[in-house]
Amino acid sequence: AFSSSEELVLVDRRSSGIAVLTLNRPKALNALSDSLMRALAEKLQQVDADAALKAAVVTGTGKAFAAGADIKEMNSRSSYSDVRHDNMLAHWSAVSSIRKPIVAAVGGFALGGGCELAMSCDIIIASQAAKFGQPEIKLGTIPGVGGTQRLIRAIGKSKAMELVLTGEMLSAEEAEKAGLVSRVVPVGTELDAAVAVAEKIAGFSTPVAQLAKECVNASQEMSLAEGLRFERHLFHATWGLEDRKEGFEAFVAKRSPEWKHR
Ligand code: CAA
């Protein structure tokens, strides 16, 4: 058995209803190896399945959120047919099928797969020391887990294209201005800020938060007309929840709602 310090992803399950997942390969700047990403997916799936948990925070260590997919590990695959056969990085999509909200706390490098992982989370809180980029072009490859797709939706074509084609990094301030991150906070406070956001979300109805997340994410995949229709269906669907009734009745009675999470 591994001691906790050897775990690739540390889990801090808090009584406030959230779990903090810490990527833990600091010596490799949290390079996202297959085993690390499998551990992260498994732990996020456990959060999803755990009724006592309402949201998660994903963070890194030291100077890196994550400096990308593991270059040395990927380099051990030598041909197109190898990576095709293994469907390299396909298992990363597990992160985007988590239904509970995930807040990324980025305190340092979020490069390549690290930037893509942060973008797979729902909200990014960055410290002033955070740096974002898609440097794959410097390695003779291109982003493989959303860097050409989620980034353009986050910051628009010209900026996304510049990052992907030059490999240059965005500072935290630039990332905030571009809309990639929701907020920049002083160095060392990003985890607390992300935890506070996750705890705020955890204070609401879990099924409602999940419907809201699903709806916002649907906007990335649908036309406006389809998205509006999808939203209206899920909005109406909240009338099937005890929590919708509780929230409205509490407002009318001027009291705090007591969510049943159903
Ligand atoms: N994979 C494997 N190992 C990595 C790594 C990565 N992505 N990033 C850093 N490391 C390792 C380094 O090899 C080094 O290991 P050793 O001590 O064994 O030599 C250790 O982490 C520390 O890194 P540096 O000495 O390089 O640290 P630095 O402070 O001088 O530089 C850095 C920091 C600029 C982030 C630099 O490490 C770097 O450029 N890393 C690679 C960034 C990158 O190209 N990411 C994209 C990967 S490809 C990808 O992610 C594809 C995709 O779309 C999924």
CSV table of C-alpha atoms and ligand atoms in Angstrom, one decimal:
chain,number,residue,atom,x,y,z
A,1,ALA,CA,0.0,0.0,0.0
A,2,PHE,CA,1.1,3.5,-0.7
A,3,SER,CA,1.5,6.1,2.0
A,4,SER,CA,-0.6,9.1,1.3
A,5,SER,CA,2.5,11.2,0.3
A,6,GLU,CA,3.1,8.7,-2.5
A,7,GLU,CA,-0.4,9.0,-3.9
A,8,LEU,CA,-0.6,10.6,-7.2
A,9,VAL,CA,-3.8,12.4,-6.2
A,10,LEU,CA,-4.4,13.4,-2.6
A,11,VAL,CA,-8.0,13.6,-1.4
A,12,ASP,CA,-9.1,15.8,1.4
A,13,ARG,CA,-12.7,15.1,2.1
A,14,ARG,CA,-14.2,18.0,4.1
A,15,SER,CA,-17.2,18.1,6.4
A,16,SER,CA,-18.3,21.2,4.4
A,17,GLY,CA,-19.4,18.9,1.6
A,18,ILE,CA,-16.5,19.3,-0.7
A,19,ALA,CA,-13.4,17.3,-1.6
A,20,VAL,CA,-10.0,18.9,-2.4
A,21,LEU,CA,-8.1,16.8,-4.9
A,22,THR,CA,-4.4,17.6,-5.1
A,23,LEU,CA,-2.3,16.5,-8.0
A,24,ASN,CA,0.8,15.1,-6.3
A,25,ARG,CA,3.8,14.6,-8.6
A,26,PRO,CA,5.6,17.8,-7.6
A,27,LYS,CA,9.1,16.7,-8.8
A,28,ALA,CA,7.7,16.3,-12.4
A,29,LEU,CA,5.7,19.5,-12.1
A,30,ASN,CA,2.6,17.3,-11.9
A,31,ALA,CA,3.1,15.9,-15.4
A,32,LEU,CA,-0.2,14.1,-16.1
A,33,SER,CA,0.8,10.5,-16.6
A,34,ASP,CA,-1.7,7.9,-17.5
A,35,SER,CA,-1.7,6.6,-13.9
A,36,LEU,CA,-2.2,10.1,-12.5
A,37,MET,CA,-5.1,10.8,-14.8
A,38,ARG,CA,-6.7,7.4,-14.1
A,39,ALA,CA,-6.4,8.2,-10.3
A,40,LEU,CA,-7.9,11.6,-10.8
A,41,ALA,CA,-10.8,10.3,-12.9
A,42,GLU,CA,-11.4,7.5,-10.3
A,43,LYS,CA,-11.4,10.0,-7.4
A,44,LEU,CA,-13.7,12.5,-9.2
A,45,GLN,CA,-16.0,9.6,-9.9
A,46,GLN,CA,-16.0,8.8,-6.2
A,47,VAL,CA,-17.0,12.4,-5.5
A,48,ASP,CA,-19.8,12.1,-8.0
A,49,ALA,CA,-21.0,8.9,-6.3
A,50,ASP,CA,-20.7,10.2,-2.7
A,51,ALA,CA,-24.0,11.8,-1.5
A,52,ALA,CA,-22.2,13.7,1.2
A,53,LEU,CA,-20.1,15.6,-1.3
A,54,LYS,CA,-21.5,18.4,-3.4
A,55,ALA,CA,-18.5,19.8,-5.3
A,56,ALA,CA,-14.8,19.3,-5.8
A,57,VAL,CA,-11.7,21.4,-6.0
A,58,VAL,CA,-8.7,20.3,-8.1
A,59,THR,CA,-5.4,21.9,-7.4
A,60,GLY,CA,-1.6,21.4,-8.0
A,61,THR,CA,1.5,21.7,-5.8
A,62,GLY,CA,4.3,24.3,-5.6
A,63,LYS,CA,5.0,26.0,-8.9
A,64,ALA,CA,2.7,23.8,-11.1
A,65,PHE,CA,-0.9,23.1,-11.4
A,66,ALA,CA,0.3,20.7,-14.1
A,67,ALA,CA,3.0,21.2,-16.7
A,68,GLY,CA,1.2,19.0,-19.3
A,69,ALA,CA,0.7,15.4,-20.2
A,70,ASP,CA,3.8,13.3,-19.4
A,71,ILE,CA,6.2,13.9,-22.2
A,72,LYS,CA,8.5,11.1,-21.4
A,73,GLU,CA,5.7,8.6,-21.1
A,74,MET,CA,4.1,9.7,-24.4
A,75,ASN,CA,7.5,9.5,-26.0
A,76,SER,CA,7.6,5.8,-25.3
A,77,ARG,CA,4.9,5.4,-27.9
A,78,SER,CA,6.8,5.4,-31.1
A,79,SER,CA,4.2,5.2,-33.9
A,80,TYR,CA,0.9,6.4,-35.1
A,81,SER,CA,-0.4,2.8,-34.8
A,82,ASP,CA,0.7,2.6,-31.2
A,83,VAL,CA,-1.1,5.7,-30.1
A,84,ARG,CA,-4.1,4.8,-32.2
A,85,HIS,CA,-4.2,1.3,-30.7
A,86,ASP,CA,-3.9,2.6,-27.1
A,87,ASN,CA,-6.3,5.5,-28.0
A,88,MET,CA,-3.7,7.7,-26.1
A,89,LEU,CA,-5.3,10.2,-23.7
A,90,ALA,CA,-8.9,9.0,-24.5
A,91,HIS,CA,-9.5,8.3,-20.8
A,92,TRP,CA,-9.0,12.0,-19.9
A,93,SER,CA,-12.5,12.7,-21.1
A,94,ALA,CA,-13.7,11.1,-17.8
A,95,VAL,CA,-13.1,14.5,-16.2
A,96,SER,CA,-15.7,16.2,-18.4
A,97,SER,CA,-18.4,13.6,-17.6
A,98,ILE,CA,-18.3,14.4,-13.9
A,99,ARG,CA,-21.7,15.8,-13.0
A,100,LYS,CA,-20.8,17.7,-9.8
A,101,PRO,CA,-19.2,21.1,-10.1
A,102,ILE,CA,-15.4,21.2,-10.1
A,103,VAL,CA,-13.3,24.3,-9.3
A,104,ALA,CA,-9.7,24.4,-10.5
A,105,ALA,CA,-7.3,26.3,-8.2
A,106,VAL,CA,-4.3,27.2,-10.4
A,107,GLY,CA,-1.2,28.5,-8.6
A,108,GLY,CA,1.5,28.0,-11.2
A,109,PHE,CA,2.0,26.4,-14.6
A,110,ALA,CA,-1.1,25.1,-16.4
A,111,LEU,CA,0.5,24.1,-19.7
A,112,GLY,CA,-0.6,21.7,-22.4
A,113,GLY,CA,-2.7,19.0,-20.8
A,114,GLY,CA,-2.5,21.1,-17.6
A,115,CYS,CA,-4.3,24.0,-19.3
A,116,GLU,CA,-6.7,21.5,-20.9
A,117,LEU,CA,-7.4,19.9,-17.5
A,118,ALA,CA,-8.1,23.3,-16.0
A,119,MET,CA,-10.5,24.0,-18.9
A,120,SER,CA,-12.2,20.7,-18.3
A,121,CYS,CA,-13.1,22.0,-14.8
A,122,ASP,CA,-16.1,24.3,-14.4
A,123,ILE,CA,-14.5,27.4,-12.9
A,124,ILE,CA,-10.8,28.4,-12.8
A,125,ILE,CA,-9.4,30.5,-10.0
A,126,ALA,CA,-5.8,31.6,-10.6
A,127,SER,CA,-3.1,33.0,-8.4
A,128,GLN,CA,-1.1,36.0,-9.7
A,129,ALA,CA,1.7,33.5,-10.4
A,130,ALA,CA,-0.4,31.2,-12.7
A,131,LYS,CA,0.7,30.8,-16.3
A,132,PHE,CA,-1.4,29.2,-19.0
A,133,GLY,CA,-0.3,27.9,-22.4
A,134,GLN,CA,-0.5,25.3,-25.1
A,135,PRO,CA,3.2,24.7,-25.8
A,136,GLU,CA,2.7,21.5,-27.8
A,137,ILE,CA,4.0,23.1,-31.0
A,138,LYS,CA,7.4,23.4,-29.4
A,139,LEU,CA,7.4,19.6,-29.1
A,140,GLY,CA,6.3,19.0,-32.7
A,141,THR,CA,2.8,18.1,-31.9
A,142,ILE,CA,-0.6,19.8,-31.2
A,143,PRO,CA,-2.9,19.9,-28.2
A,144,GLY,CA,-4.8,16.6,-27.8
A,145,VAL,CA,-7.4,17.1,-25.0
A,146,GLY,CA,-9.3,20.3,-25.9
A,147,GLY,CA,-6.5,22.9,-26.3
A,148,THR,CA,-7.7,23.7,-29.9
A,149,GLN,CA,-11.4,23.4,-28.9
A,150,ARG,CA,-12.1,24.6,-25.4
A,151,LEU,CA,-9.6,27.4,-25.6
A,152,ILE,CA,-11.2,29.1,-28.6
A,153,ARG,CA,-14.5,28.9,-26.8
A,154,ALA,CA,-13.0,30.5,-23.8
A,155,ILE,CA,-10.9,33.3,-25.3
A,156,GLY,CA,-11.8,33.6,-28.9
A,157,LYS,CA,-10.1,32.6,-32.1
A,158,SER,CA,-7.2,35.1,-32.4
A,159,LYS,CA,-5.9,34.7,-28.9
A,160,ALA,CA,-6.4,30.9,-29.0
A,161,MET,CA,-4.6,30.7,-32.3
A,162,GLU,CA,-1.7,32.8,-31.1
A,163,LEU,CA,-1.2,30.5,-28.0
A,164,VAL,CA,-1.5,27.3,-30.0
A,165,LEU,CA,0.7,28.5,-32.9
A,166,THR,CA,3.4,30.3,-30.8
A,167,GLY,CA,3.5,28.2,-27.6
A,168,GLU,CA,3.7,31.4,-25.6
A,169,MET,CA,2.1,31.6,-22.2
A,170,LEU,CA,-0.6,33.9,-20.8
A,171,SER,CA,0.0,35.5,-17.4
A,172,ALA,CA,-2.8,35.2,-14.8
A,173,GLU,CA,-3.8,38.8,-15.5
A,174,GLU,CA,-3.9,38.2,-19.3
A,175,ALA,CA,-5.9,35.0,-18.7
A,176,GLU,CA,-8.4,36.9,-16.6
A,177,LYS,CA,-8.7,39.7,-19.1
A,178,ALA,CA,-9.3,37.1,-21.9
A,179,GLY,CA,-12.0,35.3,-19.9
A,180,LEU,CA,-10.1,32.0,-19.4
A,181,VAL,CA,-10.2,32.4,-15.6
A,182,SER,CA,-13.0,33.7,-13.4
A,183,ARG,CA,-10.7,35.4,-10.9
A,184,VAL,CA,-7.1,36.2,-10.0
A,185,VAL,CA,-6.1,36.2,-6.3
A,186,PRO,CA,-2.9,36.8,-4.4
A,187,VAL,CA,-0.2,34.1,-4.5
A,188,GLY,CA,-0.9,31.4,-2.0
A,189,THR,CA,-4.6,32.2,-1.6
A,190,GLU,CA,-6.0,30.4,-4.7
A,191,LEU,CA,-6.9,27.2,-2.9
A,192,ASP,CA,-8.8,29.0,-0.2
A,193,ALA,CA,-10.6,31.1,-2.8
A,194,ALA,CA,-11.5,28.0,-4.8
A,195,VAL,CA,-12.6,26.2,-1.6
A,196,ALA,CA,-14.8,29.1,-0.7
A,197,VAL,CA,-16.5,29.0,-4.2
A,198,ALA,CA,-16.9,25.2,-4.0
A,199,GLU,CA,-18.4,25.5,-0.5
A,200,LYS,CA,-20.8,28.2,-1.7
A,201,ILE,CA,-22.0,25.8,-4.4
A,202,ALA,CA,-22.2,23.0,-1.9
A,203,GLY,CA,-24.6,25.1,0.1
A,204,PHE,CA,-27.2,24.8,-2.7
A,205,SER,CA,-29.3,21.9,-3.9
A,206,THR,CA,-27.0,19.3,-5.4
A,207,PRO,CA,-29.4,18.2,-8.2
A,208,VAL,CA,-30.0,21.8,-9.1
A,209,ALA,CA,-26.3,22.6,-9.3
A,210,GLN,CA,-25.8,19.6,-11.5
A,211,LEU,CA,-28.6,20.7,-13.9
A,212,ALA,CA,-27.1,24.2,-14.0
A,213,LYS,CA,-23.7,22.8,-14.8
A,214,GLU,CA,-25.1,20.5,-17.5
A,215,CYS,CA,-27.0,23.4,-19.1
A,216,VAL,CA,-24.0,25.8,-19.2
A,217,ASN,CA,-21.8,23.0,-20.7
A,218,ALA,CA,-24.5,22.2,-23.3
A,219,SER,CA,-24.1,25.7,-24.7
A,220,GLN,CA,-20.6,24.6,-25.9
A,221,GLU,CA,-22.1,21.8,-28.0
A,222,MET,CA,-25.4,23.2,-29.3
A,223,SER,CA,-26.8,25.9,-31.5
A,224,LEU,CA,-28.5,28.7,-29.6
A,225,ALA,CA,-32.0,27.4,-30.5
A,226,GLU,CA,-31.1,23.9,-29.3
A,227,GLY,CA,-29.5,25.2,-26.2
A,228,LEU,CA,-32.4,27.4,-25.3
A,229,ARG,CA,-34.8,24.4,-25.8
A,230,PHE,CA,-32.5,22.2,-23.6
A,231,GLU,CA,-32.4,24.9,-21.0
A,232,ARG,CA,-36.2,25.3,-20.9
A,233,HIS,CA,-36.6,21.5,-20.5
A,234,LEU,CA,-34.2,21.4,-17.6
A,235,PHE,CA,-35.7,24.6,-16.1
A,236,HIS,CA,-39.2,22.9,-16.2
A,237,ALA,CA,-37.6,19.7,-14.8
A,238,THR,CA,-36.7,21.5,-11.6
A,239,TRP,CA,-40.4,21.5,-10.9
A,240,GLY,CA,-40.0,17.8,-10.3
A,241,LEU,CA,-37.6,18.5,-7.4
A,242,GLU,CA,-38.5,19.0,-3.8
A,243,ASP,CA,-35.7,21.5,-3.6
A,244,ARG,CA,-37.4,23.8,-6.2
A,245,LYS,CA,-40.5,23.8,-4.0
A,246,GLU,CA,-38.5,24.4,-0.8
A,247,GLY,CA,-36.5,27.2,-2.4
A,248,PHE,CA,-39.5,29.1,-3.6
A,249,GLU,CA,-41.5,28.5,-0.4
A,250,ALA,CA,-38.6,29.6,1.8
A,251,PHE,CA,-38.3,32.8,-0.2
A,252,VAL,CA,-42.0,33.6,0.2
A,253,ALA,CA,-41.9,32.7,4.0
A,254,LYS,CA,-38.8,34.8,4.4
A,255,ARG,CA,-36.8,31.9,5.9
A,256,SER,CA,-33.6,30.0,4.8
A,257,PRO,CA,-34.3,27.0,2.6
A,258,GLU,CA,-33.4,23.6,3.9
A,259,TRP,CA,-32.3,21.6,0.9
A,260,LYS,CA,-33.2,18.0,0.7
A,261,HIS,CA,-30.9,17.5,-2.3
A,262,ARG,CA,-33.7,15.8,-4.2
B,1,CAA,N1,6.2,15.7,-18.8
B,1,CAA,C1,7.1,15.1,-18.2
B,1,CAA,N2,8.0,15.7,-17.3
B,1,CAA,C2,7.9,17.0,-17.1
B,1,CAA,C3,6.9,17.8,-17.8
B,1,CAA,C4,6.0,17.1,-18.6
B,1,CAA,N3,5.0,17.7,-19.3
B,1,CAA,N4,7.1,19.1,-17.4
B,1,CAA,C5,8.1,19.1,-16.6
B,1,CAA,N5,8.6,17.8,-16.4
B,1,CAA,C6,9.7,17.5,-15.5
B,1,CAA,C7,11.0,17.9,-16.2
B,1,CAA,O1,11.5,16.9,-17.1
B,1,CAA,C8,11.9,17.9,-14.9
B,1,CAA,O2,12.3,16.6,-14.6
B,1,CAA,P1,13.8,16.2,-14.2
B,1,CAA,O3,14.0,16.9,-12.9
B,1,CAA,O4,13.7,14.7,-14.1
B,1,CAA,O5,14.7,16.7,-15.2
B,1,CAA,C9,11.0,18.4,-13.8
B,1,CAA,O6,9.7,18.2,-14.3
B,1,CAA,C10,11.1,19.9,-13.5
B,1,CAA,O7,11.0,20.6,-14.8
B,1,CAA,P2,12.0,21.7,-15.3
B,1,CAA,O8,13.4,21.4,-14.8
B,1,CAA,O9,11.9,21.8,-16.8
B,1,CAA,O10,11.5,23.0,-14.6
B,1,CAA,P3,11.7,24.5,-15.1
B,1,CAA,O11,11.2,25.3,-13.9
B,1,CAA,O12,13.0,24.7,-15.6
B,1,CAA,O13,10.6,24.7,-16.3
B,1,CAA,C11,8.5,24.4,-17.5
B,1,CAA,C12,9.3,24.6,-16.1
B,1,CAA,C13,8.7,25.6,-18.4
B,1,CAA,C14,7.1,24.2,-17.2
B,1,CAA,C15,9.1,23.2,-18.2
B,1,CAA,O14,9.2,22.1,-17.3
B,1,CAA,C16,8.4,22.7,-19.4
B,1,CAA,O15,8.5,23.4,-20.5
B,1,CAA,N6,7.6,21.6,-19.3
B,1,CAA,C17,6.9,21.0,-20.4
B,1,CAA,C18,5.7,21.9,-20.8
B,1,CAA,C19,5.0,21.2,-21.9
B,1,CAA,O16,5.5,21.2,-23.0
B,1,CAA,N7,3.7,20.8,-21.8
B,1,CAA,C20,2.9,20.2,-22.8
B,1,CAA,C21,3.1,18.7,-22.8
B,1,CAA,S1,2.4,17.9,-24.2
B,1,CAA,C22,0.7,17.8,-23.8
B,1,CAA,O17,0.3,18.1,-22.7
B,1,CAA,C23,-0.2,17.2,-24.9
B,1,CAA,C24,-1.6,17.4,-24.6
B,1,CAA,O18,-2.3,18.2,-25.3
B,1,CAA,C25,-2.3,16.5,-23.7
